[in-house]
């Protein structure tokens, strides 16, 4: 089977995966132990309002019809609205408000994990069985085993007392002053003016505030470090093994025999090849980020998607929960497809079976 | 150790031929059991009660199904659903009963001729039928009452045994007493200070556990030297490799330390959970106050020994005002933190192990079936597992536990939500495990001996069990121990958010939650210590998994996608 046929088979397979994932969501939300209407109506709601809401949600119809309506609505991205948290607000507008914060958080946590984890792993791999290798490896293992929620509160406590730990250097007033808990300001960039060429709109006036950007990064940094911690440990470990494997391979030996300089060998022959096994690790992080963002967002007070999902689940806003779950399914399935695509392009050995 | 059927002698016969080493080992084991007979019996009582409760819950399932079906489709459909659900449950029970209790095949005894696959089915139908008759007898006739009486008589007997003194009992090495004005201690073991008495008891517990381990190892060596048919098996090499694997040994030691802490939680904790955590106002103790010896309830004493930062603090390795020793300090409401954490270890490990065992059973069964039949079964399982993976695991777990807990579902009450959590984690975690062992399972299914077994006429189930499962078991052990850490972290994280194990059952995550705002104060220990325990335990399981991997398959390299994915979220 050619690589591309394999890829297209995977692509085709993702259709039943989305459908079945949605079905599970439907079963949990509509047939689960909680009555979706109860939380919406509230304890003092009478039978009349109950009936009205049941009718609007389509709950008075037979189950199979509810199922079909639910599936069609979701698949046509007719996501409905929130009923309890912000009644009447459409899910799209909620997403527009909440998603950018999670994306910003996720972006930094992936970036930090890559920028710290991979270099450390490569360093450990280049100096195997030395003291610094042991230190880095052991640190990575412990770092990975730390529960995010615990790491988060410890980091918060340390930063709150940063004068005591860092010789009078206070994190809160470092650079720009801010609170430790709260959402990062995202209005550092805005388009003030649009011009239309034909049918395409192009922003011409751009507002950009450097200090707000710094503030925003500083605000999101501790949360991003916590969220990326597990991924960082993973990348370090895999990076170390990958470097060790490539360094002992024949083509590196050949390069050495040719008399290439160490610097060239390391940069051109070792690092480039060691990066290949790291691709799935980095894409896999998306899973962890989406799931883990709940804890981190709740503790750091960032009103992102995870926080929204948590509130929706706790307060019984089940229609919103269903729609958010669908968004997550689509996100994860697309990331999987992206990973398969990258594999197909990068590594010709994949997928002959 | 299962014996293969081509040996001319069974293990029993070999022991009968040369009973001396086996008897010597057994005598030692009996002495060890006798030392802790009371605790063992009380453990049996506890497990029995839980099993009974769980069985009651399972037995009420058909009723629940009937109710929900009857409400939407009518009475008769409800009755049919009741019958079907009961049959399904008894069918599952039949598989277990057949596997555990009936070593010979009924079909052969009855002389029924059929192909092997059909035979298996007939066998199961017969056992299910017998179970239906038994269940009907118990429910409808006085046999049930007789059974009830027999069980309660047995329980009373075991309870009497559990009152026997043991070597690690709190009464023998007591750390509860009070200090007289002249500095001497009253009521403690040999008049030692409570701290020393407690440390001594912990040391005795660990020494006892260590002796048991050494004795078990000796038992294995006796078996190897005297009773095993083969002089050498590949497993010997694996064990030798593991013994020289320092990282893996470190993991094993850490895991064993926590297991001992969980199993002997009543013995290693400075106060009993009953008195200190669950019903503090119904238990009293003596202390030396202003007017000589006085009595006070644990609850009142706890109120004066809270840790809330600043001056209101009972830190690690310190006494409170009532001469009670707190190795890890106290909680925000004055309960002993070490007791809380020791019982919390029990909760974490029970949930983690239960979830992982369930996951591993599902994943192994599916891996065997999909590798044996391939084709459509494989494809369906891929779609199902990919779909479950495409729902973010932590969010799914969170959603399910929130829903079940807010609806006050009966499942959420067993073990204060522990069973529910284990089921949820197992239900959402098996796809990751299945993915990890699918490769090895497919590999082994391509081997010639599978073909040979097929053409020899062995039934699919037997082929999978005898010729494929042993090969997968090693891999399963690796990935199971790696994913156990993920479950433990997940449970703690859920409890931290308030939707895991409910109070008053102790759970590590809840201690972190209670103490999170006190970290900068003098009461830093409440949130910090449980976190360190989680890190240690999870690192231990990861190291154990690494060690087993290197022992089983020294060529393999770290492929820990499963562990990474499982660990995420919390």
GROMACS .gro file of C-alpha atoms in nm, chain A residues 9-10 13 16-22 24-25 28-29 32-34 138 141-142 144-150 153-154 157-158 160-161 164 230 234 237-238 241 245 281 284 287-288 290-295 298-299 306 309-310 313-316 318 321 325 328-330 332-333 336 353, chain B residues 247 250 379 382-384 386-396 398-400 402-404 406-407 409 435 438 442 482 489 492-494 496-497 499 508-509 512 515-516 519-520 527-532 534-535 538-539 542 546 549 557-561 563-565 567-570:
model
  138
    9UNK     CA    1  -0.740   0.535   0.465
   10UNK     CA    2  -0.665   0.702   0.797
   13UNK     CA    3  -1.139   0.621   0.922
   16UNK     CA    4  -1.668   0.693   1.190
   17UNK     CA    5  -1.445   0.802   1.477
   18UNK     CA    6  -1.610   1.145   1.490
   19UNK     CA    7  -1.956   0.990   1.456
   20UNK     CA    8  -1.898   0.736   1.729
   21UNK     CA    9  -1.736   0.993   1.956
   22UNK     CA   10  -2.042   1.213   1.912
   24UNK     CA   11  -2.082   0.860   2.317
   25UNK     CA   12  -2.130   1.228   2.397
   28UNK     CA   13  -2.362   1.072   2.833
   29UNK     CA   14  -2.543   1.403   2.796
   32UNK     CA   15  -2.692   1.000   3.158
   33UNK     CA   16  -2.801   1.011   3.519
   34UNK     CA   17  -2.871   1.386   3.517
  138UNK     CA   18   1.635   1.213   3.688
  141UNK     CA   19   1.147   1.178   3.538
  142UNK     CA   20   1.049   1.349   3.862
  144UNK     CA   21   0.700   1.432   3.466
  145UNK     CA   22   0.562   1.248   3.767
  146UNK     CA   23   0.449   1.569   3.935
  147UNK     CA   24   0.075   1.618   3.934
  148UNK     CA   25  -0.014   1.941   3.756
  149UNK     CA   26  -0.246   2.061   4.029
  150UNK     CA   27   0.022   2.025   4.293
  153UNK     CA   28  -0.011   2.556   4.371
  154UNK     CA   29   0.354   2.516   4.468
  157UNK     CA   30   0.312   2.986   4.651
  158UNK     CA   31   0.677   3.033   4.554
  160UNK     CA   32   0.385   3.489   4.582
  161UNK     CA   33   0.678   3.483   4.819
  164UNK     CA   34   1.197   3.561   5.010
  230UNK     CA   35   0.463   1.645   3.147
  234UNK     CA   36   0.861   1.332   2.766
  237UNK     CA   37   1.346   1.151   2.744
  238UNK     CA   38   1.267   1.079   2.382
  241UNK     CA   39   1.720   0.831   2.333
  245UNK     CA   40   2.048   0.615   1.870
  281UNK     CA   41   0.539   1.342   2.089
  284UNK     CA   42   0.042   1.409   2.120
  287UNK     CA   43  -0.434   1.570   2.395
  288UNK     CA   44  -0.267   1.650   2.720
  290UNK     CA   45  -0.685   1.999   2.609
  291UNK     CA   46  -0.744   1.770   2.904
  292UNK     CA   47  -0.497   1.933   3.139
  293UNK     CA   48  -0.610   2.287   3.074
  294UNK     CA   49  -0.903   2.236   3.311
  295UNK     CA   50  -0.690   2.207   3.622
  298UNK     CA   51  -0.913   2.665   3.734
  299UNK     CA   52  -0.610   2.719   3.959
  306UNK     CA   53  -1.121   2.420   3.011
  309UNK     CA   54  -1.618   2.318   3.029
  310UNK     CA   55  -1.567   2.268   3.402
  313UNK     CA   56  -2.031   2.036   3.371
  314UNK     CA   57  -2.060   2.143   3.734
  315UNK     CA   58  -2.361   2.368   3.681
  316UNK     CA   59  -2.542   2.120   3.460
  318UNK     CA   60  -2.549   1.995   2.939
  321UNK     CA   61  -2.116   2.047   2.742
  325UNK     CA   62  -1.719   1.806   2.357
  328UNK     CA   63  -1.276   1.893   2.131
  329UNK     CA   64  -1.340   1.579   1.928
  330UNK     CA   65  -1.298   1.773   1.603
  332UNK     CA   66  -0.822   1.605   1.841
  333UNK     CA   67  -0.919   1.421   1.525
  336UNK     CA   68  -0.437   1.317   1.455
  353UNK     CA   69   0.125  -0.279   0.676
  600UNK     CA   70   1.625   0.185   3.872
  603UNK     CA   71   1.419   0.138   4.332
  732UNK     CA   72  -1.144  -0.239   1.244
  735UNK     CA   73  -0.990   0.061   1.614
  736UNK     CA   74  -1.289   0.288   1.555
  737UNK     CA   75  -1.422   0.236   1.907
  739UNK     CA   76  -1.003   0.595   1.855
  740UNK     CA   77  -1.341   0.745   1.935
  741UNK     CA   78  -1.286   0.711   2.307
  742UNK     CA   79  -0.937   0.855   2.272
  743UNK     CA   80  -1.076   1.145   2.070
  744UNK     CA   81  -1.272   1.253   2.376
  745UNK     CA   82  -1.020   1.427   2.602
  746UNK     CA   83  -0.974   1.176   2.881
  747UNK     CA   84  -0.960   1.404   3.180
  748UNK     CA   85  -1.262   1.601   3.063
  749UNK     CA   86  -1.457   1.280   3.005
  751UNK     CA   87  -1.452   1.480   3.505
  752UNK     CA   88  -1.785   1.498   3.324
  753UNK     CA   89  -1.884   1.143   3.415
  755UNK     CA   90  -1.968   1.510   3.811
  756UNK     CA   91  -2.283   1.371   3.650
  757UNK     CA   92  -2.296   1.056   3.859
  759UNK     CA   93  -2.466   1.517   4.133
  760UNK     CA   94  -2.736   1.268   4.042
  762UNK     CA   95  -2.641   0.758   4.158
  788UNK     CA   96  -0.311   0.026   2.143
  791UNK     CA   97  -0.192  -0.455   1.974
  795UNK     CA   98  -0.045  -0.914   1.606
  835UNK     CA   99   0.308   0.293   3.363
  842UNK     CA  100  -0.273   1.142   3.957
  845UNK     CA  101  -0.603   1.302   4.314
  846UNK     CA  102  -0.673   1.580   4.062
  847UNK     CA  103  -1.045   1.504   4.061
  849UNK     CA  104  -0.866   1.833   4.431
  850UNK     CA  105  -1.146   1.976   4.216
  852UNK     CA  106  -1.538   1.553   4.240
  861UNK     CA  107  -0.444   1.282   4.891
  862UNK     CA  108  -0.584   1.534   4.645
  865UNK     CA  109  -0.370   1.934   4.883
  868UNK     CA  110  -0.383   2.316   5.242
  869UNK     CA  111  -0.324   2.507   4.919
  872UNK     CA  112   0.173   2.682   5.174
  873UNK     CA  113   0.340   3.017   5.244
  880UNK     CA  114  -0.047   2.057   5.089
  881UNK     CA  115   0.320   1.979   5.035
  882UNK     CA  116   0.355   1.631   5.186
  883UNK     CA  117   0.070   1.460   4.997
  884UNK     CA  118   0.208   1.602   4.672
  885UNK     CA  119   0.550   1.460   4.748
  887UNK     CA  120   0.211   1.129   4.484
  888UNK     CA  121   0.535   1.215   4.303
  891UNK     CA  122   0.411   0.767   4.052
  892UNK     CA  123   0.787   0.774   4.000
  895UNK     CA  124   0.721   0.439   3.631
  899UNK     CA  125   1.098   0.061   3.307
  902UNK     CA  126   1.052  -0.363   3.029
  910UNK     CA  127   1.378   0.119   2.368
  911UNK     CA  128   1.168   0.370   2.549
  912UNK     CA  129   0.838   0.398   2.370
  913UNK     CA  130   0.634   0.560   2.638
  914UNK     CA  131   0.361   0.727   2.441
  916UNK     CA  132   0.255   0.655   2.975
  917UNK     CA  133   0.275   1.011   2.861
  918UNK     CA  134  -0.081   1.014   2.741
  920UNK     CA  135  -0.020   1.075   3.282
  921UNK     CA  136  -0.167   1.383   3.123
  922UNK     CA  137  -0.458   1.572   3.257
  923UNK     CA  138  -0.400   1.584   3.627
   0.00000   0.00000   0.00000
